Amino acid sequence: EVQLVESGGGLVLPGESLRLSCSASGFTFTSSWMSWVRQAPGKGLEWVASIKQDGSEKNYVDSVKGRFTISRDNAKNSVYLQMNSLRAEDTAVYYCAKDQRCSYWGQGTRVTVSS
Amino acid sequence: DIVMTQTPLSSPVTLGQPASISCRSSQSLVHSDGNTYLSWLQQRPGQPPRFLIYKISNRFSGVPDRFSGSGAGTDFTLKISRVEGEDVGVYYCMQATQLPFTFGPGTKVEIK
């Protein structure tokens, strides 16, 4: 059974940083792209970033380029999202998803950016 | 960026009756590899999204056959042949043909 478990969310001040983690199990992690998708309160879904199996290719939505970094540790079956210079508009539930088409989703971790 | 639109945004349906959701993209979703990366996802209240349909019409593992997808190019449709109570939620189309990947605004399906 595919399982994705996110962690690392919380309440931070504007301008601060946060690192999200996603632990994966139940599938061959090294064979899958991995993605992060977010959902602001009461809003729809927004793709944030994806990373290739070996980490050699990373893609981002324009609104987070230069501030967020996606990475992975294949030895730990984990994917990460380093979020710097956080803004109020980054407030959302952040989901980890399997592959670029987002075939499996975790339960999400909530990030709140507020003063 | 490819803009995804959905109609209707809200769909009150009677149990046992069909429901249909339309999704339109601002550009063709046909990839250079010949595939069309248009997916449908369901988000039940308080739950994460669930993958339903991929590449227009392929049902994902465990998805009931009352869900079907169709379309081509820029126009796509999700149909539920007979709505059940567990189908209540928001349905999103998503394109993964061109970066950045984008979602439709969502269609809320509720029981009349």
GROMACS .gro file of C-alpha atoms in nm:
model
  227
    1GLU     CA    1   0.000   0.000   0.000
    2VAL     CA    2   0.137   0.338  -0.101
    3GLN     CA    3   0.180   0.570   0.196
    4LEU     CA    4   0.299   0.929   0.199
    5VAL     CA    5   0.339   1.104   0.532
    6GLU     CA    6   0.416   1.475   0.545
    7SER     CA    7   0.559   1.660   0.842
    8GLY     CA    8   0.722   1.989   0.928
    9GLY     CA    9   0.435   2.232   0.895
   10GLY     CA   10   0.362   2.504   1.148
   11LEU     CA   11   0.310   2.872   1.220
   12VAL     CA   12   0.588   3.107   1.112
   13LEU     CA   13   0.639   3.479   1.070
   14PRO     CA   14   0.667   3.636   0.725
   15GLY     CA   15   1.023   3.610   0.599
   16GLU     CA   16   1.101   3.299   0.801
   17SER     CA   17   1.185   2.950   0.674
   18LEU     CA   18   1.037   2.605   0.708
   19ARG     CA   19   1.136   2.263   0.583
   20LEU     CA   20   0.869   2.010   0.495
   21SER     CA   21   0.940   1.638   0.479
   22CYS     CA   22   0.754   1.353   0.315
   23SER     CA   23   0.826   0.993   0.398
   24ALA     CA   24   0.722   0.741   0.133
   25SER     CA   25   0.657   0.369   0.147
   26GLY     CA   26   0.477   0.095  -0.043
   27PHE     CA   27   0.633   0.159  -0.383
   28THR     CA   28   0.974   0.181  -0.548
   29PHE     CA   29   1.067   0.535  -0.449
   30THR     CA   30   1.369   0.552  -0.678
   31SER     CA   31   1.144   0.492  -0.979
   32SER     CA   32   0.909   0.783  -0.915
   33TRP     CA   33   0.910   1.153  -0.971
   34MET     CA   34   0.774   1.322  -0.659
   35SER     CA   35   0.571   1.639  -0.629
   36TRP     CA   36   0.443   1.897  -0.382
   37VAL     CA   37   0.098   2.050  -0.427
   38ARG     CA   38  -0.061   2.308  -0.199
   39GLN     CA   39  -0.412   2.418  -0.116
   40ALA     CA   40  -0.478   2.756   0.043
   41PRO     CA   41  -0.767   2.770   0.295
   42GLY     CA   42  -1.096   2.725   0.112
   43LYS     CA   43  -0.924   2.732  -0.226
   44GLY     CA   44  -0.827   2.494  -0.504
   45LEU     CA   45  -0.512   2.300  -0.576
   46GLU     CA   46  -0.183   2.451  -0.691
   47TRP     CA   47   0.111   2.246  -0.813
   48VAL     CA   48   0.428   2.373  -0.645
   49ALA     CA   49   0.724   2.160  -0.750
   50SER     CA   50   0.837   1.823  -0.884
   51ILE     CA   51   1.167   1.636  -0.872
   52LYS     CA   52   1.297   1.360  -1.095
   53GLN     CA   53   1.391   1.015  -0.970
   54ASP     CA   54   1.762   1.092  -0.932
   55GLY     CA   55   1.715   1.457  -0.838
   56SER     CA   56   1.871   1.578  -1.163
   57GLU     CA   57   1.564   1.773  -1.273
   58LYS     CA   58   1.350   2.002  -1.061
   59ASN     CA   59   1.057   2.215  -1.168
   60TYR     CA   60   0.877   2.493  -0.983
   61VAL     CA   61   0.576   2.718  -1.020
   62ASP     CA   62   0.691   3.076  -1.083
   63SER     CA   63   0.555   3.208  -0.753
   64VAL     CA   64   0.804   3.001  -0.550
   65LYS     CA   65   1.110   3.005  -0.777
   66GLY     CA   66   1.414   3.131  -0.590
   67ARG     CA   67   1.244   3.081  -0.252
   68PHE     CA   68   1.156   2.711  -0.239
   69THR     CA   69   1.383   2.414  -0.305
   70ILE     CA   70   1.267   2.058  -0.360
   71SER     CA   71   1.509   1.777  -0.283
   72ARG     CA   72   1.505   1.406  -0.210
   73ASP     CA   73   1.703   1.142  -0.026
   74ASN     CA   74   1.653   0.809  -0.200
   75ALA     CA   75   1.831   0.624   0.080
   76LYS     CA   76   1.561   0.747   0.319
   77ASN     CA   77   1.267   0.730   0.074
   78SER     CA   78   1.200   1.093   0.149
   79VAL     CA   79   1.133   1.414  -0.036
   80TYR     CA   80   1.168   1.762   0.110
   81LEU     CA   81   1.053   2.116   0.045
   82GLN     CA   82   1.275   2.389   0.185
   83MET     CA   83   1.071   2.708   0.199
   84ASN     CA   84   1.252   3.037   0.255
   85SER     CA   85   1.131   3.397   0.265
   86LEU     CA   86   0.779   3.281   0.340
   87ARG     CA   87   0.488   3.511   0.263
   88ALA     CA   88   0.131   3.523   0.384
   89GLU     CA   89   0.018   3.390   0.046
   90ASP     CA   90   0.217   3.071   0.107
   91THR     CA   91  -0.031   2.978   0.380
   92ALA     CA   92  -0.178   2.644   0.275
   93VAL     CA   93  -0.195   2.273   0.334
   94TYR     CA   94   0.103   2.122   0.155
   95TYR     CA   95   0.058   1.777   0.005
   96CYS     CA   96   0.326   1.537  -0.105
   97ALA     CA   97   0.225   1.341  -0.414
   98LYS     CA   98   0.365   1.048  -0.605
   99ASP     CA   99   0.490   1.124  -0.957
  100GLN     CA  100   0.413   1.418  -1.181
  101ARG     CA  101   0.053   1.319  -1.237
  102CYS     CA  102   0.001   1.304  -0.858
  103SER     CA  103  -0.140   0.953  -0.843
  104TYR     CA  104  -0.117   0.919  -0.464
  105TRP     CA  105  -0.139   1.189  -0.199
  106GLY     CA  106  -0.045   1.223   0.163
  107GLN     CA  107  -0.274   1.372   0.426
  108GLY     CA  108  -0.095   1.706   0.407
  109THR     CA  109   0.081   1.936   0.651
  110ARG     CA  110  -0.047   2.283   0.733
  111VAL     CA  111   0.173   2.588   0.691
  112THR     CA  112   0.057   2.922   0.828
  113VAL     CA  113   0.253   3.239   0.762
  114SER     CA  114   0.126   3.520   0.978
  115SER     CA  115   0.249   3.798   1.203
  116ASP     CA  116   0.064   2.890  -1.844
  117ILE     CA  117  -0.223   2.664  -1.948
  118VAL     CA  118  -0.546   2.781  -1.787
  119MET     CA  119  -0.797   2.514  -1.695
  120THR     CA  120  -1.165   2.603  -1.665
  121GLN     CA  121  -1.448   2.385  -1.538
  122THR     CA  122  -1.825   2.400  -1.574
  123PRO     CA  123  -2.037   2.395  -1.377
  124LEU     CA  124  -1.865   2.510  -1.058
  125SER     CA  125  -2.147   2.358  -0.856
  126SER     CA  126  -2.361   2.056  -0.943
  127PRO     CA  127  -2.654   1.951  -0.723
  128VAL     CA  128  -2.752   1.599  -0.825
  129THR     CA  129  -3.010   1.343  -0.720
  130LEU     CA  130  -2.885   1.013  -0.587
  131GLY     CA  131  -2.883   0.754  -0.863
  132GLN     CA  132  -2.885   1.015  -1.137
  133PRO     CA  133  -2.594   1.095  -1.369
  134ALA     CA  134  -2.358   1.390  -1.334
  135SER     CA  135  -2.127   1.549  -1.588
  136ILE     CA  136  -1.840   1.795  -1.546
  137SER     CA  137  -1.671   1.977  -1.829
  138CYS     CA  138  -1.307   2.085  -1.833
  139ARG     CA  139  -1.151   2.308  -2.095
  140SER     CA  140  -0.785   2.401  -2.141
  141SER     CA  141  -0.653   2.722  -2.294
  142GLN     CA  142  -0.417   2.521  -2.516
  143SER     CA  143  -0.412   2.171  -2.657
  144LEU     CA  144  -0.302   1.915  -2.401
  145VAL     CA  145  -0.151   1.681  -2.658
  146HIS     CA  146   0.211   1.626  -2.553
  147SER     CA  147   0.494   1.591  -2.802
  148ASP     CA  148   0.503   1.222  -2.710
  149GLY     CA  149   0.147   1.184  -2.839
  150ASN     CA  150  -0.016   1.142  -2.500
  151THR     CA  151  -0.269   1.380  -2.347
  152TYR     CA  152  -0.193   1.425  -1.979
  153LEU     CA  153  -0.536   1.523  -1.853
  154SER     CA  154  -0.638   1.379  -1.518
  155TRP     CA  155  -0.938   1.401  -1.288
  156LEU     CA  156  -0.918   1.403  -0.909
  157GLN     CA  157  -1.182   1.385  -0.638
  158GLN     CA  158  -1.155   1.558  -0.303
  159ARG     CA  159  -1.408   1.448  -0.045
  160PRO     CA  160  -1.476   1.688   0.245
  161GLY     CA  161  -1.183   1.697   0.484
  162GLN     CA  162  -0.978   1.455   0.277
  163PRO     CA  163  -0.676   1.484   0.048
  164PRO     CA  164  -0.738   1.456  -0.325
  165ARG     CA  165  -0.778   1.114  -0.479
  166PHE     CA  166  -0.663   1.026  -0.830
  167LEU     CA  167  -0.954   0.904  -1.045
  168ILE     CA  168  -0.876   0.921  -1.416
  169TYR     CA  169  -0.554   0.967  -1.610
  170LYS     CA  170  -0.475   1.036  -1.976
  171ILE     CA  171  -0.833   1.143  -2.040
  172SER     CA  172  -1.013   0.814  -1.993
  173ASN     CA  173  -0.812   0.561  -1.792
  174ARG     CA  174  -0.957   0.475  -1.454
  175PHE     CA  175  -0.702   0.448  -1.177
  176SER     CA  176  -0.673   0.145  -0.951
  177GLY     CA  177  -0.982   0.094  -0.737
  178VAL     CA  178  -1.195   0.358  -0.906
  179PRO     CA  179  -1.554   0.240  -0.965
  180ASP     CA  180  -1.662   0.200  -1.325
  181ARG     CA  181  -1.942   0.453  -1.280
  182PHE     CA  182  -1.669   0.713  -1.334
  183SER     CA  183  -1.563   0.772  -1.694
  184GLY     CA  184  -1.360   1.030  -1.878
  185SER     CA  185  -1.365   1.142  -2.237
  186GLY     CA  186  -1.252   1.421  -2.465
  187ALA     CA  187  -0.960   1.534  -2.675
  188GLY     CA  188  -0.743   1.836  -2.744
  189THR     CA  189  -0.885   2.110  -2.524
  190ASP     CA  190  -1.225   1.974  -2.420
  191PHE     CA  191  -1.277   1.701  -2.165
  192THR     CA  192  -1.560   1.553  -1.962
  193LEU     CA  193  -1.594   1.352  -1.644
  194LYS     CA  194  -1.916   1.157  -1.609
  195ILE     CA  195  -2.061   0.977  -1.311
  196SER     CA  196  -2.322   0.736  -1.440
  197ARG     CA  197  -2.520   0.707  -1.115
  198VAL     CA  198  -2.422   0.935  -0.829
  199GLU     CA  199  -2.381   0.776  -0.488
  200GLY     CA  200  -2.352   0.947  -0.152
  201GLU     CA  201  -1.977   0.886  -0.133
  202ASP     CA  202  -1.930   1.084  -0.454
  203VAL     CA  203  -1.998   1.413  -0.277
  204GLY     CA  204  -1.698   1.642  -0.297
  205VAL     CA  205  -1.499   1.865  -0.527
  206TYR     CA  206  -1.371   1.738  -0.859
  207TYR     CA  207  -1.063   1.885  -1.025
  208CYS     CA  208  -0.918   1.839  -1.370
  209MET     CA  209  -0.542   1.869  -1.396
  210GLN     CA  210  -0.303   1.899  -1.689
  211ALA     CA  211   0.048   1.757  -1.670
  212THR     CA  212   0.134   1.816  -2.034
  213GLN     CA  213   0.314   2.146  -1.995
  214LEU     CA  214   0.494   2.309  -1.703
  215PRO     CA  215   0.372   2.453  -1.480
  216PHE     CA  216   0.114   2.184  -1.421
  217THR     CA  217  -0.223   2.340  -1.354
  218PHE     CA  218  -0.558   2.249  -1.204
  219GLY     CA  219  -0.908   2.357  -1.282
  220PRO     CA  220  -1.095   2.560  -1.015
  221GLY     CA  221  -1.295   2.259  -0.904
  222THR     CA  222  -1.658   2.152  -0.935
  223LYS     CA  223  -1.852   2.088  -0.618
  224VAL     CA  224  -2.086   1.788  -0.645
  225GLU     CA  225  -2.355   1.778  -0.380
  226ILE     CA  226  -2.676   1.586  -0.327
  227LYS     CA  227  -3.005   1.767  -0.386
   0.00000   0.00000   0.00000
